[in-house]
Amino acid sequence: MHFGIVELMPESETRGSEMRWDPFLREWVVIAAHRGARPVLAEKADKSYRCPFCPDAPEGQGDWVVKHTNNKFAAMTPEATLSPEILQDTLIFKVKASVGVNEVILYTREHNQQLGSLSLDHITQLVQLWADRYAEIGKLDVIKSVFIFENRGTIIGVSLSHPHGQLYGFPFIPPRFQRQLDGAQVFHEEHSRCLYCEVLANELKIQRRIVCENEDFVAFCPPYAKWDYETHIYPRRHIPSLFFMTLEERHNYAAIIKQLVQKLDRFHPNLEFMPYTMGLYQQPTDGGQYPYFHLNMQFYPAMRGANQQKFAGSVESHMGTWINSSAPEDVARMLRGIKSDLD
Ligand SMILES: [Zn+2]
Ligand SMILES: [Zn+2]
């Protein structure tokens, strides 16, 4: 019997990205088969490797502190089209062109920096860039939701180590974000109050799960944390997006991000930095009214100990029920004890 290497080649190569409908979960899945060819972390293995985001590469050229650029391996593009024979709309099978925006947000020219090691002024400029890109992309008619995020660390599957985040402009409101909105809306209808403001007030009263805080922001481990070191940052003021932040708030936002990320990075001396996924939740840009929505940022660290990676296992992946082996109160106490440059 011959076991050859089966290459996933490509009818899909020329096909472009598609959105396909899952009729059971009633949500869109993006099939971006061409992304299989994107660069992998080759720095250590290949001496001739050149980072595409460093200042000597075409993408990194020019005079910049932080900058955005199109994602060369975008899963979604604004002008995406599919040939008519691929498009489908039957009882169970729907296929649409994957319309949207994918940008890369370069945090710094320096290859060996991390978000937490940048200066406060530098991170403030990053916050400003996030705000500008949210406003700009959110203006597009086709974009209903703008998601700014960072995947960090090879165990998360990051393909390039130059410090960067990304922005996705979706042609729909993604389902898990929709659930967050629905929860906030139901609470608002029943109690005429913002659920996020209520959660924040409760955490400030109890104190045990607060990690750090400043004049305008609070970082805490939510009582219902799913990941072991899950931490959220809420603004004290009820604002729906970065667009509404004052200059002072942007500076304080930079400060709390730096403080929290440094604490996570210093979590264990054997770890160079904490791998995580970060998500920045801002009001949808579909023209709807969201008086119940409150800007928030969530960090899901990928470790559950210095040498143990946290996986979304069967119960989490299949059933959607999370088992967290750490008490958020203990994690918050531990993170409070780790000194950042701002403590
Ligand atoms: Zn680089
Ligand atoms: Zn609020």
Short mmCIF file of C-alpha atoms and ligand atoms in Angstrom, two decimals:
data_model
loop_
_atom_site.label_atom_id
_atom_site.label_comp_id
_atom_site.label_asym_id
_atom_site.label_seq_id
_atom_site.Cartn_x
_atom_site.Cartn_y
_atom_site.Cartn_z
CA MET A 1 0.00 0.00 0.00
CA HIS A 2 1.30 3.43 -0.82
CA PHE A 3 0.90 6.34 1.51
CA GLY A 4 1.69 9.36 -0.60
CA ILE A 5 1.50 12.94 0.55
CA VAL A 6 -1.89 14.13 -0.48
CA GLU A 7 -1.67 17.75 -1.47
CA LEU A 8 -4.73 19.87 -1.06
CA MET A 9 -4.55 21.45 -4.45
CA PRO A 10 -6.74 23.60 -5.84
CA GLU A 11 -9.70 23.89 -7.70
CA SER A 12 -10.04 26.09 -4.61
CA GLU A 13 -6.84 27.97 -5.43
CA THR A 14 -8.55 30.03 -8.09
CA ARG A 15 -11.94 30.02 -6.52
CA GLY A 16 -11.60 32.89 -4.04
CA SER A 17 -13.08 32.91 -0.54
CA GLU A 18 -16.59 31.70 0.07
CA MET A 19 -19.10 32.04 2.87
CA ARG A 20 -21.06 28.85 3.38
CA TRP A 21 -24.12 28.56 5.59
CA ASP A 22 -24.29 25.99 8.37
CA PRO A 23 -28.03 25.24 8.44
CA PHE A 24 -27.83 23.57 11.89
CA LEU A 25 -26.01 26.30 13.81
CA ARG A 26 -27.46 28.90 11.45
CA GLU A 27 -24.18 30.72 10.96
CA TRP A 28 -21.74 31.53 8.17
CA VAL A 29 -18.39 29.74 7.79
CA VAL A 30 -15.65 31.36 5.68
CA ILE A 31 -13.86 28.87 3.40
CA ALA A 32 -10.57 30.53 2.43
CA ALA A 33 -8.66 27.70 0.81
CA HIS A 34 -6.04 29.99 -0.77
CA ARG A 35 -4.87 30.96 2.73
CA GLY A 36 -3.22 27.55 3.05
CA ALA A 37 -0.29 29.06 1.13
CA ARG A 38 0.40 31.84 3.63
CA PRO A 39 3.88 32.17 5.09
CA VAL A 40 4.83 30.09 8.10
CA LEU A 41 7.24 30.89 10.88
CA ALA A 42 10.52 30.06 9.18
CA GLU A 43 12.84 32.46 10.96
CA LYS A 44 14.79 29.92 12.92
CA ALA A 45 14.97 27.28 10.21
CA ASP A 46 15.86 29.40 7.22
CA LYS A 47 18.79 31.84 7.23
CA SER A 48 17.57 33.58 4.08
CA TYR A 49 14.20 34.35 5.69
CA ARG A 50 13.25 38.02 5.61
CA CYS A 51 10.39 39.29 7.76
CA PRO A 52 7.85 40.97 5.42
CA PHE A 53 6.93 43.58 8.06
CA CYS A 54 10.42 44.81 9.00
CA PRO A 55 11.44 48.27 7.65
CA ASP A 56 13.75 46.76 5.01
CA ALA A 57 10.87 44.79 3.41
CA PRO A 58 8.42 46.39 0.94
CA GLU A 59 5.50 46.16 3.40
CA GLY A 60 7.45 47.83 6.21
CA GLN A 61 8.93 50.75 4.29
CA GLY A 62 8.28 54.42 4.98
CA ASP A 63 8.28 56.56 8.06
CA TRP A 64 5.85 55.09 10.56
CA VAL A 65 5.36 54.27 14.22
CA VAL A 66 2.27 52.08 13.81
CA LYS A 67 0.55 51.33 10.53
CA HIS A 68 -2.14 49.33 8.79
CA THR A 69 -1.76 47.37 5.59
CA ASN A 70 -3.94 45.00 3.59
CA ASN A 71 -3.68 41.37 4.51
CA LYS A 72 -2.01 39.67 1.51
CA PHE A 73 -3.78 36.44 2.39
CA ALA A 74 -7.17 37.92 3.12
CA ALA A 75 -10.07 35.59 3.91
CA MET A 76 -12.42 38.39 2.84
CA THR A 77 -12.06 41.26 0.36
CA PRO A 78 -14.45 44.17 -0.32
CA GLU A 79 -14.85 43.36 -4.00
CA ALA A 80 -15.04 39.57 -3.67
CA THR A 81 -17.01 37.89 -6.41
CA LEU A 82 -17.66 34.27 -7.27
CA SER A 83 -18.58 32.90 -10.65
CA PRO A 84 -22.33 32.21 -10.89
CA GLU A 85 -21.94 28.43 -11.01
CA ILE A 86 -20.36 28.46 -7.52
CA LEU A 87 -23.02 30.65 -5.90
CA GLN A 88 -25.85 28.67 -4.37
CA ASP A 89 -29.02 29.28 -2.48
CA THR A 90 -30.95 26.07 -1.94
CA LEU A 91 -32.97 24.80 1.00
CA ILE A 92 -29.88 23.55 2.85
CA PHE A 93 -26.85 24.85 0.99
CA LYS A 94 -25.97 28.52 0.66
CA VAL A 95 -22.74 29.84 -0.85
CA LYS A 96 -21.91 33.54 -1.16
CA ALA A 97 -18.76 35.46 -2.04
CA SER A 98 -16.79 36.24 1.11
CA VAL A 99 -17.08 40.01 1.08
CA GLY A 100 -15.27 41.89 3.82
CA VAL A 101 -12.04 43.59 4.89
CA ASN A 102 -8.88 42.04 6.35
CA GLU A 103 -6.12 44.36 7.49
CA VAL A 104 -2.87 43.80 9.33
CA ILE A 105 -2.07 46.35 12.05
CA LEU A 106 1.68 46.66 12.55
CA TYR A 107 2.45 47.59 16.16
CA THR A 108 6.06 48.70 15.65
CA ARG A 109 9.02 48.71 13.25
CA GLU A 110 11.02 46.70 15.79
CA HIS A 111 10.82 42.99 15.16
CA ASN A 112 11.70 41.95 18.71
CA GLN A 113 9.30 44.13 20.67
CA GLN A 114 5.97 43.07 22.15
CA LEU A 115 2.78 45.01 22.83
CA GLY A 116 3.68 45.24 26.52
CA SER A 117 7.21 46.54 25.92
CA LEU A 118 6.17 49.54 23.79
CA SER A 119 6.12 52.99 25.40
CA LEU A 120 2.84 54.52 26.57
CA ASP A 121 2.95 57.14 23.81
CA HIS A 122 3.52 54.40 21.27
CA ILE A 123 0.55 52.31 22.47
CA THR A 124 -1.57 55.51 22.53
CA GLN A 125 -0.78 55.90 18.82
CA LEU A 126 -1.86 52.30 18.28
CA VAL A 127 -5.18 53.01 20.06
CA GLN A 128 -5.59 56.04 17.78
CA LEU A 129 -4.94 53.87 14.70
CA TRP A 130 -7.49 51.29 15.93
CA ALA A 131 -10.06 54.09 16.36
CA ASP A 132 -9.35 55.49 12.88
CA ARG A 133 -9.54 52.11 11.14
CA TYR A 134 -12.76 51.19 12.99
CA ALA A 135 -14.36 54.45 11.80
CA GLU A 136 -13.04 54.12 8.26
CA ILE A 137 -13.96 50.47 7.67
CA GLY A 138 -17.22 50.79 9.60
CA LYS A 139 -18.34 53.44 7.10
CA LEU A 140 -18.45 50.91 4.26
CA ASP A 141 -22.03 49.88 3.54
CA VAL A 142 -21.20 46.22 3.28
CA ILE A 143 -19.46 46.06 6.69
CA LYS A 144 -21.77 45.31 9.62
CA SER A 145 -19.17 44.68 12.31
CA VAL A 146 -15.48 45.61 12.73
CA PHE A 147 -13.38 43.28 14.86
CA ILE A 148 -9.86 44.28 15.95
CA PHE A 149 -7.82 41.45 17.43
CA GLU A 150 -4.42 39.96 18.10
CA ASN A 151 -3.34 36.34 17.87
CA ARG A 152 -0.08 36.02 19.68
CA GLY A 153 2.34 33.09 19.90
CA THR A 154 3.07 30.10 17.71
CA ILE A 155 0.79 27.83 19.73
CA ILE A 156 -2.11 30.06 18.64
CA GLY A 157 -1.03 29.44 15.04
CA VAL A 158 0.48 32.85 14.32
CA SER A 159 2.32 32.71 11.00
CA LEU A 160 4.55 35.79 11.46
CA SER A 161 6.27 36.84 14.68
CA HIS A 162 6.64 40.57 13.91
CA PRO A 163 4.39 42.30 16.51
CA HIS A 164 1.05 42.83 14.84
CA GLY A 165 -2.68 42.51 15.22
CA GLN A 166 -5.44 42.39 12.65
CA LEU A 167 -8.77 43.87 11.72
CA TYR A 168 -11.68 42.00 10.16
CA GLY A 169 -14.64 43.88 8.72
CA PHE A 170 -17.52 41.38 8.55
CA PRO A 171 -20.57 41.56 6.24
CA PHE A 172 -22.60 40.23 9.21
CA ILE A 173 -22.49 40.31 13.01
CA PRO A 174 -20.57 37.17 14.03
CA PRO A 175 -22.64 34.73 16.12
CA ARG A 176 -20.73 34.82 19.39
CA PHE A 177 -20.68 38.62 19.35
CA GLN A 178 -24.42 38.52 18.58
CA ARG A 179 -24.95 36.42 21.71
CA GLN A 180 -23.07 38.99 23.79
CA LEU A 181 -25.29 41.73 22.31
CA ASP A 182 -28.44 39.69 22.91
CA GLY A 183 -27.56 39.16 26.59
CA ALA A 184 -26.92 42.88 27.04
CA GLN A 185 -30.13 43.78 25.23
CA VAL A 186 -32.34 41.45 27.30
CA PHE A 187 -30.85 42.81 30.54
CA HIS A 188 -31.34 46.38 29.33
CA GLU A 189 -34.98 45.72 28.46
CA GLU A 190 -35.69 44.07 31.80
CA HIS A 191 -33.79 46.46 34.08
CA SER A 192 -33.30 49.67 32.05
CA ARG A 193 -29.58 49.53 32.83
CA CYS A 194 -26.38 48.62 30.99
CA LEU A 195 -25.32 45.07 31.83
CA TYR A 196 -21.62 45.93 31.39
CA CYS A 197 -21.91 48.93 33.77
CA GLU A 198 -23.66 46.63 36.23
CA VAL A 199 -20.97 43.93 35.98
CA LEU A 200 -18.25 46.54 36.43
CA ALA A 201 -19.96 48.08 39.49
CA ASN A 202 -20.25 44.61 41.00
CA GLU A 203 -16.56 43.83 40.42
CA LEU A 204 -15.51 47.17 41.93
CA LYS A 205 -17.65 46.45 44.96
CA ILE A 206 -16.28 42.94 45.46
CA GLN A 207 -12.67 43.82 44.48
CA ARG A 208 -11.42 40.22 44.57
CA ARG A 209 -11.31 39.78 40.82
CA ILE A 210 -9.80 43.19 39.94
CA VAL A 211 -6.35 42.86 38.34
CA CYS A 212 -5.52 46.55 37.89
CA GLU A 213 -7.31 49.83 37.33
CA ASN A 214 -6.74 53.49 36.52
CA GLU A 215 -8.84 56.63 36.32
CA ASP A 216 -10.75 55.49 33.24
CA PHE A 217 -10.40 51.68 32.96
CA VAL A 218 -10.64 48.49 34.99
CA ALA A 219 -9.11 45.08 34.17
CA PHE A 220 -10.69 42.10 35.93
CA CYS A 221 -11.12 38.34 35.69
CA PRO A 222 -14.83 37.80 35.03
CA PRO A 223 -16.56 35.43 37.49
CA TYR A 224 -17.59 33.30 34.48
CA ALA A 225 -14.08 33.11 32.93
CA LYS A 226 -13.78 30.27 30.42
CA TRP A 227 -10.00 30.36 29.97
CA ASP A 228 -7.74 30.03 33.01
CA TYR A 229 -6.23 33.52 32.77
CA GLU A 230 -9.10 35.21 30.99
CA THR A 231 -9.15 38.95 31.69
CA HIS A 232 -11.45 41.74 30.45
CA ILE A 233 -10.87 45.49 30.27
CA TYR A 234 -13.92 47.77 30.58
CA PRO A 235 -13.98 51.57 30.36
CA ARG A 236 -15.64 53.13 33.42
CA ARG A 237 -17.59 55.41 31.11
CA HIS A 238 -20.44 53.96 29.04
CA ILE A 239 -19.03 54.33 25.52
CA PRO A 240 -19.76 52.08 22.51
CA SER A 241 -16.46 52.36 20.61
CA LEU A 242 -12.94 53.82 20.58
CA PHE A 243 -14.34 56.64 18.48
CA PHE A 244 -15.90 58.16 21.62
CA MET A 245 -12.74 58.13 23.73
CA THR A 246 -11.17 61.39 24.80
CA LEU A 247 -7.42 61.90 24.32
CA GLU A 248 -6.96 61.38 28.05
CA GLU A 249 -8.90 58.11 27.87
CA ARG A 250 -6.82 56.87 24.95
CA HIS A 251 -3.71 57.45 27.00
CA ASN A 252 -5.19 55.64 30.00
CA TYR A 253 -6.37 52.84 27.72
CA ALA A 254 -2.78 52.41 26.51
CA ALA A 255 -1.68 52.36 30.15
CA ILE A 256 -4.04 49.61 31.27
CA ILE A 257 -3.29 47.49 28.19
CA LYS A 258 0.45 47.77 28.86
CA GLN A 259 -0.03 47.02 32.54
CA LEU A 260 -2.18 43.94 31.93
CA VAL A 261 -0.09 42.54 29.07
CA GLN A 262 3.11 42.90 31.09
CA LYS A 263 1.52 41.08 34.01
CA LEU A 264 0.47 38.25 31.68
CA ASP A 265 3.92 38.18 30.06
CA ARG A 266 5.66 37.96 33.45
CA PHE A 267 3.37 35.16 34.54
CA HIS A 268 6.23 32.68 34.45
CA PRO A 269 10.01 33.18 33.98
CA ASN A 270 10.16 30.25 31.54
CA LEU A 271 7.74 31.91 29.17
CA GLU A 272 9.12 34.53 26.80
CA PHE A 273 5.64 36.03 26.68
CA MET A 274 2.09 34.89 27.24
CA PRO A 275 0.45 33.53 24.09
CA TYR A 276 -3.14 34.73 23.84
CA THR A 277 -5.99 35.80 21.65
CA MET A 278 -7.21 39.35 22.25
CA GLY A 279 -10.52 40.69 20.98
CA LEU A 280 -11.73 44.30 20.96
CA TYR A 281 -15.53 44.46 20.94
CA GLN A 282 -17.02 47.64 19.49
CA GLN A 283 -20.56 48.58 18.52
CA PRO A 284 -21.70 47.00 15.23
CA THR A 285 -21.50 49.29 12.19
CA ASP A 286 -24.74 48.10 10.57
CA GLY A 287 -26.55 51.39 11.30
CA GLY A 288 -28.52 49.86 14.20
CA GLN A 289 -29.02 51.40 17.63
CA TYR A 290 -27.14 49.76 20.49
CA PRO A 291 -27.73 51.85 23.62
CA TYR A 292 -27.10 48.72 25.71
CA PHE A 293 -23.64 48.05 24.27
CA HIS A 294 -20.45 49.00 26.13
CA LEU A 295 -16.94 48.81 24.63
CA ASN A 296 -14.86 45.93 25.98
CA MET A 297 -11.61 44.10 25.37
CA GLN A 298 -11.08 40.44 26.23
CA PHE A 299 -7.84 38.48 26.58
CA TYR A 300 -7.90 34.68 26.39
CA PRO A 301 -4.42 33.44 27.37
CA ALA A 302 -3.59 30.04 25.91
CA MET A 303 -1.81 28.58 28.96
CA ARG A 304 -3.16 26.96 32.10
CA GLY A 305 0.25 26.65 33.73
CA ALA A 306 3.84 27.47 32.82
CA ASN A 307 4.19 24.31 30.72
CA GLN A 308 0.61 23.42 30.04
CA GLN A 309 -1.36 24.67 27.12
CA LYS A 310 -5.08 25.19 27.47
CA PHE A 311 -7.07 23.61 24.65
CA ALA A 312 -10.69 23.90 23.77
CA GLY A 313 -11.35 20.15 24.24
CA SER A 314 -14.34 18.03 23.35
CA VAL A 315 -16.75 19.39 25.91
CA GLU A 316 -15.85 22.96 24.92
CA SER A 317 -15.66 22.40 21.14
CA HIS A 318 -18.61 20.08 20.71
CA MET A 319 -20.98 21.09 23.47
CA GLY A 320 -19.96 24.71 24.00
CA THR A 321 -19.72 24.21 27.76
CA TRP A 322 -16.44 25.36 29.26
CA ILE A 323 -14.65 23.71 32.13
CA ASN A 324 -12.18 26.11 33.75
CA SER A 325 -9.68 24.56 36.15
CA SER A 326 -8.76 27.90 37.78
CA ALA A 327 -10.86 30.11 40.03
CA PRO A 328 -10.90 33.67 38.61
CA GLU A 329 -10.45 35.05 42.16
CA ASP A 330 -7.14 33.16 42.53
CA VAL A 331 -5.95 34.22 39.08
CA ALA A 332 -6.74 37.88 39.79
CA ARG A 333 -4.82 37.73 43.08
CA MET A 334 -1.86 36.15 41.31
CA LEU A 335 -1.88 38.75 38.52
CA ARG A 336 -2.18 41.60 41.04
CA GLY A 337 1.00 40.29 42.65
CA ILE A 338 3.01 40.41 39.41
CA LYS A 339 4.66 43.81 38.97
CA SER A 340 4.36 45.61 35.66
CA ASP A 341 6.39 48.76 34.90
CA LEU A 342 3.29 50.75 35.88
CA ASP A 343 2.63 49.15 39.29
ZN ZN B 1 9.92 41.87 11.42
ZN ZN B 2 -22.34 50.61 30.18
#
